[in-house]
Coordinates of C-alpha atoms and ligand atoms in Angstrom, one line a residue:
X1 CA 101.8 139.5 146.5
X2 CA 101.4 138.6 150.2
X3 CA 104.7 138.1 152.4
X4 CA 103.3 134.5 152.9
X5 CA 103.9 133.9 149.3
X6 CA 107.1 135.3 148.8
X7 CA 108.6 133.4 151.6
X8 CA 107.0 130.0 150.1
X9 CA 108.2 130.9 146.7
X10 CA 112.1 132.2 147.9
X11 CA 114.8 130.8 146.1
X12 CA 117.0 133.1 147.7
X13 CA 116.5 134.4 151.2
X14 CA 114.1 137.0 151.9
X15 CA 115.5 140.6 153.8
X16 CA 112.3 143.0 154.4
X17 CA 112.6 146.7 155.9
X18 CA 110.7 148.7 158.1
X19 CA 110.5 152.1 157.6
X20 CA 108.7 155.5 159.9
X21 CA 106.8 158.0 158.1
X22 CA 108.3 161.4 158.6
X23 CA 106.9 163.3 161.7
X24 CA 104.2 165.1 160.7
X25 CA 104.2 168.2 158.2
X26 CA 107.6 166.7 157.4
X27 CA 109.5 166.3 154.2
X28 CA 109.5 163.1 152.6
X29 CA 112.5 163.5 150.5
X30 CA 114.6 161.6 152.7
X31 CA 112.5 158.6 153.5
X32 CA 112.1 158.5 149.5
X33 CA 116.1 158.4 149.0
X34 CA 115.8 155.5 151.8
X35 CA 112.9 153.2 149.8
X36 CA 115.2 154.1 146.6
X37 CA 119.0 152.7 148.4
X38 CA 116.5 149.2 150.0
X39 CA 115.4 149.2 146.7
X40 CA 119.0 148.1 145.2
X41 CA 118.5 145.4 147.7
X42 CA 115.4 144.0 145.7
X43 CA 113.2 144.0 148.5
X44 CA 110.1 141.3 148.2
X45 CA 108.2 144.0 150.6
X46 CA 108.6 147.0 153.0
X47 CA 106.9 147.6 156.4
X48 CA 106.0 150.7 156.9
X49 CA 104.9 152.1 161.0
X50 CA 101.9 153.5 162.0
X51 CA 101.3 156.5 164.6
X52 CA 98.9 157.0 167.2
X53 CA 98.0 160.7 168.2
X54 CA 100.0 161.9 170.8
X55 CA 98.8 165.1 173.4
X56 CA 101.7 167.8 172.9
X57 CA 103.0 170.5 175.4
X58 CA 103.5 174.0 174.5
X59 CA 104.6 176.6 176.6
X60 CA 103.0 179.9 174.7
X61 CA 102.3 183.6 176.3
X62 CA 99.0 182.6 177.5
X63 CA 101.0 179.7 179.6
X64 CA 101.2 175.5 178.4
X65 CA 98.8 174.6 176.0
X66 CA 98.0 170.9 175.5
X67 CA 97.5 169.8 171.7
X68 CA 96.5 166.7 170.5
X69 CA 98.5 166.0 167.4
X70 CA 98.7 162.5 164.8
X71 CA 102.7 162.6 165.5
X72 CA 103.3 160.5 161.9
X73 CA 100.8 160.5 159.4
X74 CA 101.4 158.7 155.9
X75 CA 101.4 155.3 156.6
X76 CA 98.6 154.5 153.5
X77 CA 99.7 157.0 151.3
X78 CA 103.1 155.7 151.4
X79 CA 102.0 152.2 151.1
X80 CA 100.5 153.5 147.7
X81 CA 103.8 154.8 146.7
X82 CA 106.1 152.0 147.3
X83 CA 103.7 149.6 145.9
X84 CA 102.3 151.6 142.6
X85 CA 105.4 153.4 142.2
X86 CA 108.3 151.6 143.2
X87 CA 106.6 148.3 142.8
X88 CA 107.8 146.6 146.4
X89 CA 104.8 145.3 148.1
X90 CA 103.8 147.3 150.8
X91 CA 103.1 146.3 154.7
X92 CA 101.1 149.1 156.6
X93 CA 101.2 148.3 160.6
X94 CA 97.4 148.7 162.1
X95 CA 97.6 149.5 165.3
X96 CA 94.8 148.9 168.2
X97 CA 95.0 152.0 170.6
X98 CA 94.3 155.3 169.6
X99 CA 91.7 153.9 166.8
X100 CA 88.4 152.9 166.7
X101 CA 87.0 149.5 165.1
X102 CA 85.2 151.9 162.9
X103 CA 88.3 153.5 162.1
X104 CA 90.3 150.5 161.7
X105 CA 87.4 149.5 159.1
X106 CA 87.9 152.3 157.4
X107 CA 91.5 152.4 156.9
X108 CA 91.3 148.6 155.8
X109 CA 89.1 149.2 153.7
X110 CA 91.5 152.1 151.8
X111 CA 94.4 149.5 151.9
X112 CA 92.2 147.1 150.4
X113 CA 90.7 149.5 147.6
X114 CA 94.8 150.1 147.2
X115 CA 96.0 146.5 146.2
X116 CA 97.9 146.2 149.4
X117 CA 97.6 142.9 150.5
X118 CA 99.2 142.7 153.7
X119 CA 98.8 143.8 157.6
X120 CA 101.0 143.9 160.4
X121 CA 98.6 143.7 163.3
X122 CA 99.8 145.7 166.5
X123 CA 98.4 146.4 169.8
X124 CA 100.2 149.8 169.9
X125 CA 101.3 151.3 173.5
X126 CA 99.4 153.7 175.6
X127 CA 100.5 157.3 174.2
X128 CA 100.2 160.7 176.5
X129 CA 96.6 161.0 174.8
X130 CA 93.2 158.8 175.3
X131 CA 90.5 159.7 172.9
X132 CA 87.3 159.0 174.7
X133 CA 85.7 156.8 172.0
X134 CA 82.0 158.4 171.2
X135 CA 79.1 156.3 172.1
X136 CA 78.5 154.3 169.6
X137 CA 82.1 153.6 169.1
X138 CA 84.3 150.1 169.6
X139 CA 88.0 149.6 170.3
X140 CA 90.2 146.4 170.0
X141 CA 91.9 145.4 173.1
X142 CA 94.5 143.6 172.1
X143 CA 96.4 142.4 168.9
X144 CA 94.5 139.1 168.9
X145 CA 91.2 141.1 168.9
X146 CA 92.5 143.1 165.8
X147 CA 93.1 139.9 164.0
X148 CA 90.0 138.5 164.4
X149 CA 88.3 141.8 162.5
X150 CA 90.8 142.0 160.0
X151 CA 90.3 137.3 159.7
X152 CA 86.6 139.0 159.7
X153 CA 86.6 141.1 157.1
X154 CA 88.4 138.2 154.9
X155 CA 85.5 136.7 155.0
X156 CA 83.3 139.7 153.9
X157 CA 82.0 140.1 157.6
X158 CA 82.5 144.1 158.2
X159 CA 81.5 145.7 161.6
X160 CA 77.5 146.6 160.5
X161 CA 75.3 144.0 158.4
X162 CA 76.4 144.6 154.4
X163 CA 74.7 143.4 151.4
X164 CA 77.0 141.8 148.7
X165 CA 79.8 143.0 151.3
X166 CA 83.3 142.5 149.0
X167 CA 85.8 139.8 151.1
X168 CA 89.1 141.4 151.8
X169 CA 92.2 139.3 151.3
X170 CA 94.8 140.4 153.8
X171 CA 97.8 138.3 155.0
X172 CA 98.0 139.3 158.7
X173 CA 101.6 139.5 160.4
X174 CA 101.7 140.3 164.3
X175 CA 104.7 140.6 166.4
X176 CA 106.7 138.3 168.3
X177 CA 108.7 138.8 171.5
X178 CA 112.1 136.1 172.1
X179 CA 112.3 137.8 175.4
X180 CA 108.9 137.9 175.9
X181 CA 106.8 141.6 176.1
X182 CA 107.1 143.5 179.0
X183 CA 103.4 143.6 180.5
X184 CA 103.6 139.6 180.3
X185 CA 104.2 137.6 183.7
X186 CA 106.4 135.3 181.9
X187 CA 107.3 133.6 178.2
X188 CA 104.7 130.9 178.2
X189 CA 101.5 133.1 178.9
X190 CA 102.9 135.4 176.2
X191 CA 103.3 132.3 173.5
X192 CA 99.9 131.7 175.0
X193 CA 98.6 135.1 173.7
X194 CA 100.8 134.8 170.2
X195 CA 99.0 131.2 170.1
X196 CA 95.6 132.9 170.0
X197 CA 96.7 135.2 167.5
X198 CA 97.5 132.8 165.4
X199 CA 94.3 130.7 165.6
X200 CA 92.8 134.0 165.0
X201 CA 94.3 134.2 161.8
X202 CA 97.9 135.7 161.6
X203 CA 99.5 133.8 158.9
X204 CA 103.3 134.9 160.2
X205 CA 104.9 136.8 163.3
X206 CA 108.0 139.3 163.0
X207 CA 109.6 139.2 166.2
X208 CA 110.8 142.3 168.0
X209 CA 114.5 143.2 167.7
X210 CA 117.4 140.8 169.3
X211 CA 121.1 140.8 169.9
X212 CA 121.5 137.3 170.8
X213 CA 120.3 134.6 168.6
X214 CA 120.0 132.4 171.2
X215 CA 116.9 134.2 172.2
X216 CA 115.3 133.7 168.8
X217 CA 116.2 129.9 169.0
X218 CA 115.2 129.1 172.1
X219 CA 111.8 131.6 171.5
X220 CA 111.2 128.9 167.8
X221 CA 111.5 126.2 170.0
X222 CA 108.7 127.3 172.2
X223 CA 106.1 128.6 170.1
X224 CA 106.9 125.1 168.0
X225 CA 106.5 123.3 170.8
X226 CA 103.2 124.8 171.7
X227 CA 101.8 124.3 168.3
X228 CA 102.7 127.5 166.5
X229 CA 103.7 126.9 163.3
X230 CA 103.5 129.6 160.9
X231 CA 106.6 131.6 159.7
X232 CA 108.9 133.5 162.5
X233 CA 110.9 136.1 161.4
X234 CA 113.3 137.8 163.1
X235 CA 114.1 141.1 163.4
X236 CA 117.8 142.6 163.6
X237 CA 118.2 146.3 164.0
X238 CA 121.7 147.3 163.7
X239 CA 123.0 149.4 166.6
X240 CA 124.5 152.6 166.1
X241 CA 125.4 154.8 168.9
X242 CA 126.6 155.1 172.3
X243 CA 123.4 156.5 173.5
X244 CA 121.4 152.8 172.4
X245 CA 123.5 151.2 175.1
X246 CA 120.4 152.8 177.4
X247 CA 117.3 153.6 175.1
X248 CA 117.4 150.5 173.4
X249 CA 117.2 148.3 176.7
X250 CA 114.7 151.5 178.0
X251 CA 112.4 151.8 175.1
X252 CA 112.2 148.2 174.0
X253 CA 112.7 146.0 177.0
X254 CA 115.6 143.8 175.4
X255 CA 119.1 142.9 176.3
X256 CA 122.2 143.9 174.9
X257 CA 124.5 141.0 175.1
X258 CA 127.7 142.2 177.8
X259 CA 130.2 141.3 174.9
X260 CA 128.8 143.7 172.6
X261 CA 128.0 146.8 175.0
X262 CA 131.7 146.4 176.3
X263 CA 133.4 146.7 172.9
X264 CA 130.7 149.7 172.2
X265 CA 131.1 151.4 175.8
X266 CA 135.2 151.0 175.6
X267 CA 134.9 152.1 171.6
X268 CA 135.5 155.7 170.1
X269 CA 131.8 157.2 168.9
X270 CA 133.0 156.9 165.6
X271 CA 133.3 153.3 165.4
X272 CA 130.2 152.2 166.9
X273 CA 128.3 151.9 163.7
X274 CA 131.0 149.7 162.3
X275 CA 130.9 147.3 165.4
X276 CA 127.4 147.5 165.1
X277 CA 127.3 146.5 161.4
X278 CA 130.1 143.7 162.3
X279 CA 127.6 142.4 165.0
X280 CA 124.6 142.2 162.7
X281 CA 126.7 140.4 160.3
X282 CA 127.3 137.7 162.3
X283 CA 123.5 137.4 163.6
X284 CA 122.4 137.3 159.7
X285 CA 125.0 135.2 159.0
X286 CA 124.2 132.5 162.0
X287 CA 120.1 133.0 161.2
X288 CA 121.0 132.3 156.9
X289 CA 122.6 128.7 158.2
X290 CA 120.0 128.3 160.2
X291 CA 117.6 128.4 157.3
X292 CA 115.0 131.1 158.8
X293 CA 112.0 132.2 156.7
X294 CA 113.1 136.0 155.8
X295 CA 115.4 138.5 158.0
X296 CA 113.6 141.8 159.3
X297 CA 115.5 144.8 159.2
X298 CA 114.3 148.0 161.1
X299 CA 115.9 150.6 159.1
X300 CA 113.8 153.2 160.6
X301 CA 114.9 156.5 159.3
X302 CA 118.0 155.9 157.5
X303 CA 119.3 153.2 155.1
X304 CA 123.1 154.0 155.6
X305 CA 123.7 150.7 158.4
X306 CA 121.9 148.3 156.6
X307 CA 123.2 149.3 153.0
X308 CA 127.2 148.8 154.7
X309 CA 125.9 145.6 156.4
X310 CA 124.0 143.9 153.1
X311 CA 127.6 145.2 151.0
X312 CA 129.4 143.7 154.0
X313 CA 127.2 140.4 153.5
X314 CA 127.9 140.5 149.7
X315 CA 124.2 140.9 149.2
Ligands
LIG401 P1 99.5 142.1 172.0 O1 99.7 140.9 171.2 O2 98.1 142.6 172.2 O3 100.2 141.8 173.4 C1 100.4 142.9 174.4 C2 100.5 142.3 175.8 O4 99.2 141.8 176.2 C3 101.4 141.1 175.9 O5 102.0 141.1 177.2 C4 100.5 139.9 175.7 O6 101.1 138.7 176.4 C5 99.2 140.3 176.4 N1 98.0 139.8 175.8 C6 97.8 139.6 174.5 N2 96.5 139.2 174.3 C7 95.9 139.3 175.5 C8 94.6 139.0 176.0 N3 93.6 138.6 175.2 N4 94.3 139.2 177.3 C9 95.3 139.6 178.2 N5 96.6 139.8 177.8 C10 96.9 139.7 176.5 N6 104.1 150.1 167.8 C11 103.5 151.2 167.2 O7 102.9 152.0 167.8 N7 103.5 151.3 165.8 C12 104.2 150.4 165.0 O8 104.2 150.5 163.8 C13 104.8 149.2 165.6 N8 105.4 148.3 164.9 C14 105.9 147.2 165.5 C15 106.5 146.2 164.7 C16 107.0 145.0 165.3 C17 107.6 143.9 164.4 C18 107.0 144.9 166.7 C19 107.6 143.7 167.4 C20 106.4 145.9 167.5 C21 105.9 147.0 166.9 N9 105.3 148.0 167.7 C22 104.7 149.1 167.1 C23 105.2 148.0 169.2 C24 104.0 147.2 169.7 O9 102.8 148.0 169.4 C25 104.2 147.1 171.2 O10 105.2 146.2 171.5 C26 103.0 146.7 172.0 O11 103.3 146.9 173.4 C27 102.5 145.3 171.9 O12 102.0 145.0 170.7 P2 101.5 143.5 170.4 O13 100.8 143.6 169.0 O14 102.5 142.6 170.5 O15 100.3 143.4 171.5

């Protein structure tokens, strides 16, 4: 089913998780155990990250040898398991830099042959390795340009001239920024951006993590006011150590509100988790009354924060 569907038809409200594939030639017993504690949780669907390739540096006895390597592989065949196996609709995250058009095709094309029926269409960031696309190669630019292939291949347009070419059916997400994203000059050119998405064809937008609600409120307000109206749903990761006081802020150009990175900075390590739990309670809790489409959790790696939080919730 397609995350548009589940949040028209909620009766209850909608929690979603996003998971990271293990890096690569890693074990995937863990990230199992994790889709098998979300899946207590009866999740309508789980998102699942994609990976560009990233150059590596190795010092051997011959000196430092570069390495291009695909950090996390596993994004589809994951998607396979959690839908065919777990049965939790699946959300693979496409990603514009590092692949091709022809690639992305590809790939969409697997998804498609898979019964997954959503996308989360991403831009990506510049990674410490550029592959030179060959010749007769194409790359999207941006996540609006990434929409309009995937909207494309909805309607049975694919990147070369097909006969009888089979429509795809994908319900396209793409991310949202309540603080706006980092490369943008200010908030209204990047609703302006978001708008275009959306005209392109995104049917919903996941918004990038927060600490203050206000920020998601006041980001609503906006995109409403400038004609956006598909679902916005936010995304809450809990925080968990010391340490994200700095690579939170560093990594995903947010704000951590003072009130919270006081009681964490003046807190013993082994309580962080707790006030970070007791924080995310209270966003979830203010975003429920405020009647918002689903709540995002980005559960990464481990399901241990979330599963105290939903318990903490009663959910
Ligand atoms: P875009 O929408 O392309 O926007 C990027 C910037 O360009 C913005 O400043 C925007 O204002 C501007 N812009 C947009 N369109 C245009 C245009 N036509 N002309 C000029 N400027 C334009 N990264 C990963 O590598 N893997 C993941 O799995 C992943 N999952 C994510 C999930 C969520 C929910 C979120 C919020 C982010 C995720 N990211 C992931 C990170 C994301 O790839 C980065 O934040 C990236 O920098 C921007 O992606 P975007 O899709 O928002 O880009």
């Amino acid at each position: 089913m397609k995350v548009i569907e589940h949040i028209e038809k909620r009766n209850n409200p909608i929690f979603s998780y996003e998971i990271i594939p293990p890096k690569r030639g890693g074990n995937l017993s863990d990230l199992i155990s994790v889709v098998e504690d979300l899946k207590k949780f009866d999740p309508p669907y789980i998102d699942i990250t994609s990976h560009a390739a990233e150059a590596i540096y190795e010092e051997t006895d011959s000196g430092i040898k570069r390495q291009v390597k695909r950090k996390r592989p596993g994004t589809l065949g994951l998607c396979v398991l959690i839908k065919h196996k777990y049965g939790i609709d699946a959300v693979p995250h496409i990603l514009c830099r590092g692949f091709t058009r022809e690639e992305t095709e590809d790939i969409l094309i697997e998804f498609h042959y898979s019964g997954i029926e959503n996308v989360l269409a991403l831009r990506g960031d510049d990674v410490s390795y550029k592959k030179p696309p060959r010749i007769d190669r194409t790359i999207n630019d941006y996540a609006g340009d990434l929409v309009d292939q995937i909207s494309s291949m909805n309607q049975g347009k694919y990147l070369s001239n097909l006969l009888d070419a089979e429509k795809t059916n994908f319900c396209i997400g793409v991310a949202g920024y309540p603080e706006k994203h980092y490369e943008s000059p200010n908030i209204k050119t990047d609703i302006d951006y978001l708008k275009k998405k959306v005209l392109s064809g995104a049917d919903y937008i996941v918004t990038q993590m927060f600490y203050d609600n206000n920020d998601y409120f006041n980001f609503v307000d906006l995109c409403r006011s400038e004609g956006i109206l598909v679902p916005i749903i936010p995304g809450i990761k809990i925080l968990s150590s010391k340490n994200q006081l700095s690579t939170l802020p560093k990594v995903f150009n947010i704000d951590i509100p003072y009130e919270l990175s006081e009681e964490v900075r003046l807190a013993k390590a082994k309580h962080v988790k707790d006030i970070g739990v007791d924080w995310a309670a209270r966003q979830v809790e203010e975003l429920l009354n405020r009647d918002v489409p689903a709540i995002h959790f980005y559960v990464m790696q481990t399901s241990k924060h979330v599963s105290k939080l939903m318990n903490k919730l009663n959910i």
